[in-house]
PDB file of C-alpha atoms in Angstrom:
ATOM      1  CA  MET S   1     104.329 101.344  81.657  1.00 82.00           C
ATOM      2  CA  GLN S   2     106.826 100.384  84.439  1.00 87.00           C
ATOM      3  CA  LEU S   3     108.616 102.971  86.377  1.00 91.00           C
ATOM      4  CA  LEU S   4     110.999 102.365  89.337  1.00 89.00           C
ATOM      5  CA  GLY S   5     109.596  98.920  89.645  1.00 88.00           C
ATOM      6  CA  ARG S   6     105.932  99.838  89.678  1.00 90.00           C
ATOM      7  CA  ASP S   7     103.275  99.161  87.001  1.00 90.00           C
ATOM      8  CA  ILE S   8     101.384 102.192  85.915  1.00 92.00           C
ATOM      9  CA  ALA S   9      98.139 101.145  84.101  1.00 91.00           C
ATOM     10  CA  ALA S  10      96.599 103.281  81.436  1.00 90.00           C
ATOM     11  CA  GLY S  11      93.937 105.783  82.779  1.00 93.00           C
ATOM     12  CA  THR S  12      95.651 105.778  86.270  1.00 95.00           C
ATOM     13  CA  SER S  13      97.932 107.924  88.359  1.00 96.00           C
ATOM     14  CA  ALA S  14     100.238 107.191  91.290  1.00 96.00           C
ATOM     15  CA  ARG S  15     102.442 109.044  93.881  1.00 96.00           C
ATOM     16  CA  PHE S  16     105.252 107.133  95.515  1.00 94.00           C
ATOM     17  CA  ALA S  17     108.908 107.670  96.871  1.00 91.00           C
ATOM     18  CA  PHE S  18     111.882 107.212  94.436  1.00 91.00           C
ATOM     19  CA  THR S  19     113.043 104.604  96.801  1.00 86.00           C
ATOM     20  CA  PRO S  20     111.196 102.716  99.627  1.00 79.00           C
ATOM     21  CA  ASP S  21     114.512 102.270 101.696  1.00 79.00           C
ATOM     22  CA  ARG S  22     114.857 104.234 104.827  1.00 72.00           C
ATOM     23  CA  THR S  23     118.653 104.010 105.228  1.00 71.00           C
ATOM     24  CA  TYR S  24     120.731 107.160 105.644  1.00 66.00           C
ATOM     25  CA  GLU S  25     122.020 106.864 102.006  1.00 66.00           C
ATOM     26  CA  ALA S  26     118.476 106.576 100.725  1.00 68.00           C
ATOM     27  CA  SER S  27     117.550 109.920 102.404  1.00 73.00           C
ATOM     28  CA  TYR S  28     119.219 111.502  99.608  1.00 77.00           C
ATOM     29  CA  LEU S  29     117.078 109.841  97.065  1.00 80.00           C
ATOM     30  CA  ASN S  30     113.842 109.998  99.069  1.00 86.00           C
ATOM     31  CA  MET S  31     112.187 112.391  96.475  1.00 92.00           C
ATOM     32  CA  PRO S  32     108.415 112.135  95.614  1.00 94.00           C
ATOM     33  CA  VAL S  33     107.679 110.718  92.288  1.00 96.00           C
ATOM     34  CA  PHE S  34     104.193 111.541  90.469  1.00 97.00           C
ATOM     35  CA  VAL S  35     103.094 109.569  87.483  1.00 97.00           C
ATOM     36  CA  ALA S  36      99.920 110.019  85.404  1.00 96.00           C
ATOM     37  CA  ARG S  37      99.370 107.740  82.560  1.00 94.00           C
ATOM     38  CA  GLY S  38      96.606 108.674  79.988  1.00 92.00           C
ATOM     39  CA  ILE S  39      94.066 106.302  78.539  1.00 88.00           C
ATOM     40  CA  ALA S  40      95.367 107.019  75.125  1.00 84.00           C
ATOM     41  CA  ALA S  41      98.975 106.584  73.939  1.00 81.00           C
ATOM     42  CA  GLY S  42     101.046 109.521  73.432  1.00 85.00           C
ATOM     43  CA  PRO S  43     104.435 111.227  74.334  1.00 88.00           C
ATOM     44  CA  THR S  44     105.871 111.463  77.899  1.00 92.00           C
ATOM     45  CA  LEU S  45     106.443 114.768  79.604  1.00 94.00           C
ATOM     46  CA  CYS S  46     108.669 115.061  82.600  1.00 95.00           C
ATOM     47  CA  LEU S  47     108.286 118.082  85.018  1.00 97.00           C
ATOM     48  CA  THR S  48     111.187 118.429  87.464  1.00 97.00           C
ATOM     49  CA  ALA S  49     111.866 121.088  90.293  1.00 97.00           C
ATOM     50  CA  GLY S  50     113.739 121.496  93.472  1.00 96.00           C
ATOM     51  CA  VAL S  51     117.163 120.827  91.818  1.00 96.00           C
ATOM     52  CA  HIS S  52     118.298 123.584  94.034  1.00 96.00           C
ATOM     53  CA  GLY S  53     116.810 123.157  97.449  1.00 94.00           C
ATOM     54  CA  ASP S  54     116.240 126.978  98.119  1.00 94.00           C
ATOM     55  CA  GLU S  55     114.065 127.441  94.841  1.00 95.00           C
ATOM     56  CA  LEU S  56     110.702 126.396  96.135  1.00 94.00           C
ATOM     57  CA  ASN S  57     108.144 128.074  93.766  1.00 94.00           C
ATOM     58  CA  GLY S  58     108.741 125.306  91.200  1.00 95.00           C
ATOM     59  CA  VAL S  59     108.160 122.540  93.758  1.00 96.00           C
ATOM     60  CA  GLU S  60     104.533 123.820  94.311  1.00 96.00           C
ATOM     61  CA  ILE S  61     104.027 124.540  90.645  1.00 96.00           C
ATOM     62  CA  ALA S  62     104.860 120.944  89.744  1.00 96.00           C
ATOM     63  CA  ARG S  63     102.580 119.685  92.465  1.00 96.00           C
ATOM     64  CA  ARG S  64      99.668 121.845  91.275  1.00 96.00           C
ATOM     65  CA  ALA S  65     100.232 121.071  87.711  1.00 96.00           C
ATOM     66  CA  PHE S  66     100.167 117.417  88.368  1.00 97.00           C
ATOM     67  CA  SER S  67      96.994 117.638  90.653  1.00 96.00           C
ATOM     68  CA  SER S  68      95.071 119.149  87.758  1.00 95.00           C
ATOM     69  CA  ILE S  69      95.787 116.123  85.428  1.00 96.00           C
ATOM     70  CA  ASP S  70      92.898 113.794  84.691  1.00 95.00           C
ATOM     71  CA  PRO S  71      94.254 110.473  83.218  1.00 94.00           C
ATOM     72  CA  SER S  72      90.907 109.612  81.611  1.00 91.00           C
ATOM     73  CA  VAL S  73      91.379 112.503  79.097  1.00 92.00           C
ATOM     74  CA  LEU S  74      95.221 112.568  79.000  1.00 93.00           C
ATOM     75  CA  ARG S  75      96.962 111.420  75.871  1.00 89.00           C
ATOM     76  CA  GLY S  76     100.385 110.260  76.856  1.00 91.00           C
ATOM     77  CA  THR S  77     102.080 110.264  80.262  1.00 94.00           C
ATOM     78  CA  VAL S  78     103.302 112.914  82.693  1.00 97.00           C
ATOM     79  CA  ILE S  79     106.084 112.299  85.269  1.00 97.00           C
ATOM     80  CA  ALA S  80     106.693 114.912  87.896  1.00 97.00           C
ATOM     81  CA  LEU S  81     109.883 114.957  90.133  1.00 97.00           C
ATOM     82  CA  PRO S  82     108.814 118.055  92.344  1.00 96.00           C
ATOM     83  CA  ALA S  83     111.966 117.884  94.721  1.00 95.00           C
ATOM     84  CA  ILE S  84     114.809 116.186  92.954  1.00 94.00           C
ATOM     85  CA  ASN S  85     117.232 117.610  95.601  1.00 94.00           C
ATOM     86  CA  ALA S  86     115.222 116.192  98.377  1.00 92.00           C
ATOM     87  CA  GLU S  87     117.754 116.967 101.070  1.00 91.00           C
ATOM     88  CA  GLY S  88     118.126 120.516  99.940  1.00 93.00           C
ATOM     89  CA  VAL S  89     114.379 121.113  99.818  1.00 93.00           C
ATOM     90  CA  ARG S  90     114.033 119.667 103.461  1.00 91.00           C
ATOM     91  CA  THR S  91     116.841 121.808 104.749  1.00 91.00           C
ATOM     92  CA  GLY S  92     116.391 124.931 102.629  1.00 91.00           C
ATOM     93  CA  ASN S  93     119.808 124.634 101.257  1.00 93.00           C
ATOM     94  CA  ARG S  94     120.578 125.415  97.618  1.00 94.00           C
ATOM     95  CA  TYR S  95     123.370 122.637  97.460  1.00 94.00           C
ATOM     96  CA  LEU S  96     123.840 119.144  98.742  1.00 90.00           C
ATOM     97  CA  SER S  97     125.391 118.616 102.201  1.00 85.00           C
ATOM     98  CA  ASP S  98     128.847 118.336 100.477  1.00 83.00           C
ATOM     99  CA  ARG S  99     128.438 121.853  98.845  1.00 89.00           C
ATOM    100  CA  ARG S 100     128.139 120.346  95.287  1.00 92.00           C
ATOM    101  CA  ASP S 101     125.656 121.799  92.835  1.00 95.00           C
ATOM    102  CA  LEU S 102     123.304 118.896  91.678  1.00 95.00           C
ATOM    103  CA  ASN S 103     122.550 121.036  88.455  1.00 95.00           C
ATOM    104  CA  ARG S 104     126.148 120.631  87.366  1.00 94.00           C
ATOM    105  CA  ALA S 105     126.408 116.874  87.991  1.00 94.00           C
ATOM    106  CA  PHE S 106     124.144 115.527  85.122  1.00 93.00           C
ATOM    107  CA  PRO S 107     124.080 112.977  83.594  1.00 92.00           C
ATOM    108  CA  GLY S 108     126.085 111.615  86.562  1.00 91.00           C
ATOM    109  CA  SER S 109     127.688 108.418  87.067  1.00 90.00           C
ATOM    110  CA  ALA S 110     127.297 105.201  89.393  1.00 88.00           C
ATOM    111  CA  GLY S 111     130.213 106.171  91.307  1.00 82.00           C
ATOM    112  CA  GLY S 112     131.857 109.398  92.705  1.00 82.00           C
ATOM    113  CA  SER S 113     130.010 112.027  94.625  1.00 88.00           C
ATOM    114  CA  VAL S 114     126.505 112.042  96.019  1.00 89.00           C
ATOM    115  CA  ALA S 115     125.412 114.551  93.311  1.00 92.00           C
ATOM    116  CA  ARG S 116     126.706 112.519  90.509  1.00 92.00           C
ATOM    117  CA  LEU S 117     125.022 109.239  91.991  1.00 91.00           C
ATOM    118  CA  ILE S 118     121.634 111.093  92.332  1.00 92.00           C
ATOM    119  CA  ALA S 119     121.861 112.660  88.876  1.00 93.00           C
ATOM    120  CA  HIS S 120     122.749 109.150  87.325  1.00 93.00           C
ATOM    121  CA  LEU S 121     119.756 107.458  88.961  1.00 92.00           C
ATOM    122  CA  VAL S 122     117.405 110.219  87.890  1.00 92.00           C
ATOM    123  CA  PHE S 123     118.682 110.011  84.280  1.00 91.00           C
ATOM    124  CA  THR S 124     118.678 106.250  84.046  1.00 91.00           C
ATOM    125  CA  GLU S 125     115.603 105.318  86.050  1.00 92.00           C
ATOM    126  CA  VAL S 126     113.215 108.074  85.065  1.00 93.00           C
ATOM    127  CA  LEU S 127     114.345 110.548  82.399  1.00 89.00           C
ATOM    128  CA  VAL S 128     115.095 107.690  80.023  1.00 86.00           C
ATOM    129  CA  HIS S 129     111.216 107.501  79.595  1.00 88.00           C
ATOM    130  CA  CYS S 130     110.693 111.192  78.716  1.00 90.00           C
ATOM    131  CA  ASP S 131     110.227 112.769  75.185  1.00 89.00           C
ATOM    132  CA  ALA S 132     110.195 116.382  76.695  1.00 92.00           C
ATOM    133  CA  LEU S 133     111.561 118.025  79.889  1.00 94.00           C
ATOM    134  CA  VAL S 134     110.402 121.158  81.605  1.00 96.00           C
ATOM    135  CA  ASP S 135     112.797 121.957  84.591  1.00 97.00           C
ATOM    136  CA  LEU S 136     111.431 124.683  86.848  1.00 97.00           C
ATOM    137  CA  HIS S 137     113.492 127.097  88.666  1.00 96.00           C
ATOM    138  CA  THR S 138     113.036 130.058  91.093  1.00 94.00           C
ATOM    139  CA  ALA S 139     115.036 133.272  91.498  1.00 92.00           C
ATOM    140  CA  SER S 140     117.406 132.615  94.548  1.00 85.00           C
ATOM    141  CA  ASN S 141     119.284 134.785  96.923  1.00 82.00           C
ATOM    142  CA  GLU S 142     116.411 137.100  97.436  1.00 81.00           C
ATOM    143  CA  ARG S 143     116.407 138.118  93.857  1.00 87.00           C
ATOM    144  CA  THR S 144     113.365 138.717  91.641  1.00 89.00           C
ATOM    145  CA  ASN S 145     113.218 137.425  88.108  1.00 89.00           C
ATOM    146  CA  LEU S 146     110.711 138.048  85.344  1.00 91.00           C
ATOM    147  CA  PRO S 147     109.005 134.915  84.082  1.00 92.00           C
ATOM    148  CA  GLN S 148     111.301 133.526  81.465  1.00 94.00           C
ATOM    149  CA  ILE S 149     112.086 130.368  79.374  1.00 95.00           C
ATOM    150  CA  ARG S 150     115.683 129.270  78.938  1.00 95.00           C
ATOM    151  CA  ALA S 151     116.106 126.926  76.116  1.00 94.00           C
ATOM    152  CA  ASP S 152     118.432 125.774  73.243  1.00 92.00           C
ATOM    153  CA  ILE S 153     116.260 127.266  70.434  1.00 89.00           C
ATOM    154  CA  SER S 154     118.615 125.915  67.772  1.00 87.00           C
ATOM    155  CA  ASP S 155     116.881 122.724  68.271  1.00 86.00           C
ATOM    156  CA  PRO S 156     113.471 122.822  66.382  1.00 84.00           C
ATOM    157  CA  GLU S 157     111.528 120.749  68.853  1.00 84.00           C
ATOM    158  CA  ILE S 158     112.798 122.687  71.881  1.00 90.00           C
ATOM    159  CA  ARG S 159     112.052 125.944  70.138  1.00 89.00           C
ATOM    160  CA  GLU S 160     108.601 124.825  69.391  1.00 87.00           C
ATOM    161  CA  LEU S 161     108.133 123.799  73.058  1.00 89.00           C
ATOM    162  CA  ALA S 162     109.474 127.220  74.363  1.00 91.00           C
ATOM    163  CA  ILE S 163     107.110 129.244  72.022  1.00 88.00           C
ATOM    164  CA  HIS S 164     104.104 127.291  73.264  1.00 87.00           C
ATOM    165  CA  PHE S 165     104.686 128.630  76.738  1.00 88.00           C
ATOM    166  CA  GLY S 166     103.567 132.045  75.608  1.00 86.00           C
ATOM    167  CA  THR S 167     106.068 133.698  77.860  1.00 87.00           C
ATOM    168  CA  GLY S 168     107.541 137.057  76.597  1.00 87.00           C
ATOM    169  CA  ILE S 169     111.155 136.372  77.285  1.00 92.00           C
ATOM    170  CA  VAL S 170     113.039 133.428  75.998  1.00 93.00           C
ATOM    171  CA  ILE S 171     116.711 133.308  76.706  1.00 93.00           C
ATOM    172  CA  ALA S 172     118.539 131.325  74.158  1.00 93.00           C
ATOM    173  CA  GLY S 173     121.228 128.886  75.060  1.00 93.00           C
ATOM    174  CA  LYS S 174     122.264 125.427  75.619  1.00 92.00           C
ATOM    175  CA  GLY S 175     122.813 125.919  79.390  1.00 93.00           C
ATOM    176  CA  PRO S 176     125.753 125.217  81.604  1.00 93.00           C
ATOM    177  CA  GLU S 177     127.655 122.021  81.218  1.00 93.00           C
ATOM    178  CA  GLY S 178     126.205 119.412  83.520  1.00 94.00           C
ATOM    179  CA  SER S 179     122.906 121.074  83.985  1.00 95.00           C
ATOM    180  CA  LEU S 180     119.801 118.958  83.649  1.00 95.00           C
ATOM    181  CA  ARG S 181     118.189 120.805  80.740  1.00 93.00           C
ATOM    182  CA  ARG S 182     121.419 120.682  78.751  1.00 93.00           C
ATOM    183  CA  GLU S 183     122.296 117.101  79.348  1.00 92.00           C
ATOM    184  CA  ALA S 184     118.627 115.824  78.935  1.00 90.00           C
ATOM    185  CA  ALA S 185     118.556 117.699  75.441  1.00 88.00           C
ATOM    186  CA  VAL S 186     121.889 116.053  74.450  1.00 85.00           C
ATOM    187  CA  THR S 187     120.530 112.599  75.313  1.00 80.00           C
ATOM    188  CA  HIS S 188     117.213 113.103  73.717  1.00 73.00           C
ATOM    189  CA  ARG S 189     118.938 114.007  70.343  1.00 68.00           C
ATOM    190  CA  GLY S 190     120.717 110.774  70.410  1.00 61.00           C
ATOM    191  CA  ARG S 191     117.557 108.713  70.839  1.00 62.00           C
ATOM    192  CA  ASP S 192     115.319 107.723  67.942  1.00 62.00           C
ATOM    193  CA  THR S 193     112.082 106.014  68.946  1.00 64.00           C
ATOM    194  CA  ASN S 194     110.608 105.912  65.557  1.00 68.00           C
ATOM    195  CA  PRO S 195     110.294 102.103  64.560  1.00 70.00           C
ATOM    196  CA  LEU S 196     110.010 102.758  60.933  1.00 74.00           C
ATOM    197  CA  ALA S 197     113.133 101.785  58.965  1.00 68.00           C
ATOM    198  CA  ASP S 198     114.927 104.515  56.900  1.00 62.00           C
ATOM    199  CA  GLU S 199     117.738 102.350  55.501  1.00 65.00           C
ATOM    200  CA  GLY S 200     117.734  99.234  53.032  1.00 64.00           C
ATOM    201  CA  ILE S 201     114.250 100.011  51.623  1.00 67.00           C
ATOM    202  CA  ARG S 202     113.704  97.950  48.638  1.00 71.00           C
ATOM    203  CA  PRO S 203     111.860  99.642  45.813  1.00 73.00           C
ATOM    204  CA  LEU S 204     108.545  98.091  44.709  1.00 73.00           C
ATOM    205  CA  ASP S 205     106.984  97.462  41.400  1.00 75.00           C
ATOM    206  CA  PRO S 206     104.300 100.171  40.630  1.00 71.00           C
ATOM    207  CA  TRP S 207     101.622  97.444  40.451  1.00 75.00           C
ATOM    208  CA  TYR S 208     102.639  95.747  43.699  1.00 77.00           C
ATOM    209  CA  VAL S 209      99.924  95.471  46.340  1.00 77.00           C
ATOM    210  CA  LEU S 210     101.276  95.878  49.855  1.00 79.00           C
ATOM    211  CA  GLU S 211      98.603  95.032  52.405  1.00 85.00           C
ATOM    212  CA  PHE S 212      98.215  93.706  55.958  1.00 85.00           C
ATOM    213  CA  LYS S 213      95.261  92.685  58.020  1.00 86.00           C
ATOM    214  CA  ARG S 214      95.605  92.176  61.734  1.00 82.00           C
ATOM    215  CA  PRO S 215      94.122  88.726  63.020  1.00 86.00           C
ATOM    216  CA  GLY S 216      90.567  89.236  64.226  1.00 87.00           C
ATOM    217  CA  ILE S 217      89.570  91.805  61.543  1.00 88.00           C
ATOM    218  CA  GLN S 218      86.619  90.422  59.642  1.00 91.00           C
ATOM    219  CA  ASN S 219      87.097  89.920  55.752  1.00 91.00           C
ATOM    220  CA  GLY S 220      84.054  92.028  54.905  1.00 92.00           C
ATOM    221  CA  VAL S 221      85.404  95.115  57.037  1.00 91.00           C
ATOM    222  CA  TYR S 222      88.758  94.612  55.299  1.00 90.00           C
ATOM    223  CA  ARG S 223      87.246  94.451  51.835  1.00 90.00           C
ATOM    224  CA  LYS S 224      85.061  97.553  52.405  1.00 91.00           C
ATOM    225  CA  LEU S 225      88.184  99.293  53.754  1.00 88.00           C
ATOM    226  CA  LYS S 226      90.217  98.512  50.547  1.00 86.00           C
ATOM    227  CA  GLN S 227      87.119  99.592  48.378  1.00 88.00           C
ATOM    228  CA  GLY S 228      87.286 103.049  50.045  1.00 87.00           C
ATOM    229  CA  ARG S 229      83.742 102.446  51.438  1.00 91.00           C
ATOM    230  CA  TYR S 230      84.662 103.961  54.852  1.00 91.00           C
ATOM    231  CA  PRO S 231      85.219 107.841  54.845  1.00 92.00           C
ATOM    232  CA  ALA S 232      88.713 108.857  55.720  1.00 91.00           C
ATOM    233  CA  GLU S 233      88.796 110.653  58.964  1.00 91.00           C
ATOM    234  CA  ALA S 234      92.277 112.042  58.352  1.00 90.00           C
ATOM    235  CA  ARG S 235      94.679 112.159  55.245  1.00 90.00           C
ATOM    236  CA  LEU S 236      98.361 112.365  54.871  1.00 90.00           C
ATOM    237  CA  ASP S 237      99.912 113.049  51.482  1.00 89.00           C
ATOM    238  CA  LEU S 238     103.487 111.813  50.999  1.00 87.00           C
ATOM    239  CA  HIS S 239     104.084 113.365  47.514  1.00 85.00           C
ATOM    240  CA  ARG S 240     107.367 115.258  47.141  1.00 80.00           C
ATOM    241  CA  MET S 241     108.618 114.073  50.454  1.00 79.00           C
ATOM    242  CA  SER S 242     112.029 112.582  51.087  1.00 78.00           C
ATOM    243  CA  VAL S 243     112.254 109.172  52.796  1.00 78.00           C
ATOM    244  CA  ALA S 244     113.352 110.697  56.023  1.00 76.00           C
ATOM    245  CA  ARG S 245     110.677 113.258  56.072  1.00 78.00           C
ATOM    246  CA  ALA S 246     108.049 110.603  55.055  1.00 82.00           C
ATOM    247  CA  ARG S 247     109.251 108.419  57.875  1.00 80.00           C
ATOM    248  CA  ARG S 248     108.850 111.123  60.462  1.00 78.00           C
ATOM    249  CA  GLU S 249     105.413 112.303  59.136  1.00 83.00           C
ATOM    250  CA  ILE S 250     103.948 108.914  58.980  1.00 86.00           C
ATOM    251  CA  TYR S 251     105.185 108.121  62.557  1.00 82.00           C
ATOM    252  CA  GLU S 252     103.582 111.505  63.912  1.00 80.00           C
ATOM    253  CA  PHE S 253     100.454 111.062  61.856  1.00 85.00           C
ATOM    254  CA  VAL S 254      99.717 107.502  63.109  1.00 86.00           C
ATOM    255  CA  ASN S 255     100.447 108.495  66.710  1.00 79.00           C
ATOM    256  CA  GLU S 256      98.119 111.475  66.451  1.00 81.00           C
ATOM    257  CA  CYS S 257      95.398 109.490  64.947  1.00 86.00           C
ATOM    258  CA  HIS S 258      95.591 106.813  67.556  1.00 81.00           C
ATOM    259  CA  GLY S 259      95.485 109.414  70.229  1.00 76.00           C
ATOM    260  CA  LEU S 260      92.401 110.948  68.760  1.00 81.00           C
ATOM    261  CA  GLY S 261      90.712 107.622  68.324  1.00 85.00           C
ATOM    262  CA  LEU S 262      90.363 107.719  64.510  1.00 88.00           C
ATOM    263  CA  ARG S 263      89.375 104.438  62.994  1.00 87.00           C
ATOM    264  CA  SER S 264      89.785 105.139  59.238  1.00 91.00           C
ATOM    265  CA  VAL S 265      92.611 107.225  57.817  1.00 90.00           C
ATOM    266  CA  LEU S 266      94.248 107.557  54.416  1.00 90.00           C
ATOM    267  CA  ILE S 267      98.034 107.865  53.637  1.00 89.00           C
ATOM    268  CA  VAL S 268      98.765 108.659  49.797  1.00 88.00           C
ATOM    269  CA  HIS S 269     102.281 107.500  49.124  1.00 81.00           C
ATOM    270  CA  GLY S 270     104.546 109.375  46.757  1.00 66.00           C
ATOM    271  CA  LYS S 271     106.180 108.120  43.484  1.00 60.00           C
ATOM    272  CA  GLY S 272     109.559 106.278  43.481  1.00 47.00           C
TER     273      GLY S 272
END
């Protein structure tokens, strides 16, 4: 995996600055970046905090959460940006020096205000790698809030993620326009990382044999596999599934089996 010009090898973690420059302009982007890449393939989770410079609890939570990660047992990748509004965190100010709210500037643009520039770079350089996002906030202006999740639960994936936190309060909603969580969700919905085709699939004859053997696999091993002489460690049955659902189920099944290190699995295809 390559992030911000750095290669992150499997089973390793790294901490570095978003930009190595020490110019005045770069000080707005001099936020810490933490990356842990697991030894096994899997999804990428992004943790963000400090979008508002006076909300510091999330900054420490993101740091502690990352510090507890062991890449040798991690499946997938965790990217933490614990102080996106680096200037605000350093000065204790909620907003940027131009009084703009960074959490209303996403996804940003390459031109315009400082807020829009920071938002654009975070989106295009980091969040493009993420499959899920958790944006941490803290009660501001000396208020006290109960622990809560704010999420667009009309999206099934976001709803499932919110439920897994086990927090008693979930506030449903897409979030304000320009907020990090809202724009990240919109961008994620428009991205399909599944490489399996779902269009132009040519029907096969019932007696057609579809097989593939990667170079290096011994013929004897492959023959035993076809004969069913290796016990299946996991099984997926595609009967009664639509093409769209089968495409999704196969992709998730293979990813999960790969992450668990399973060597022999069985997929039963449906009819038609």
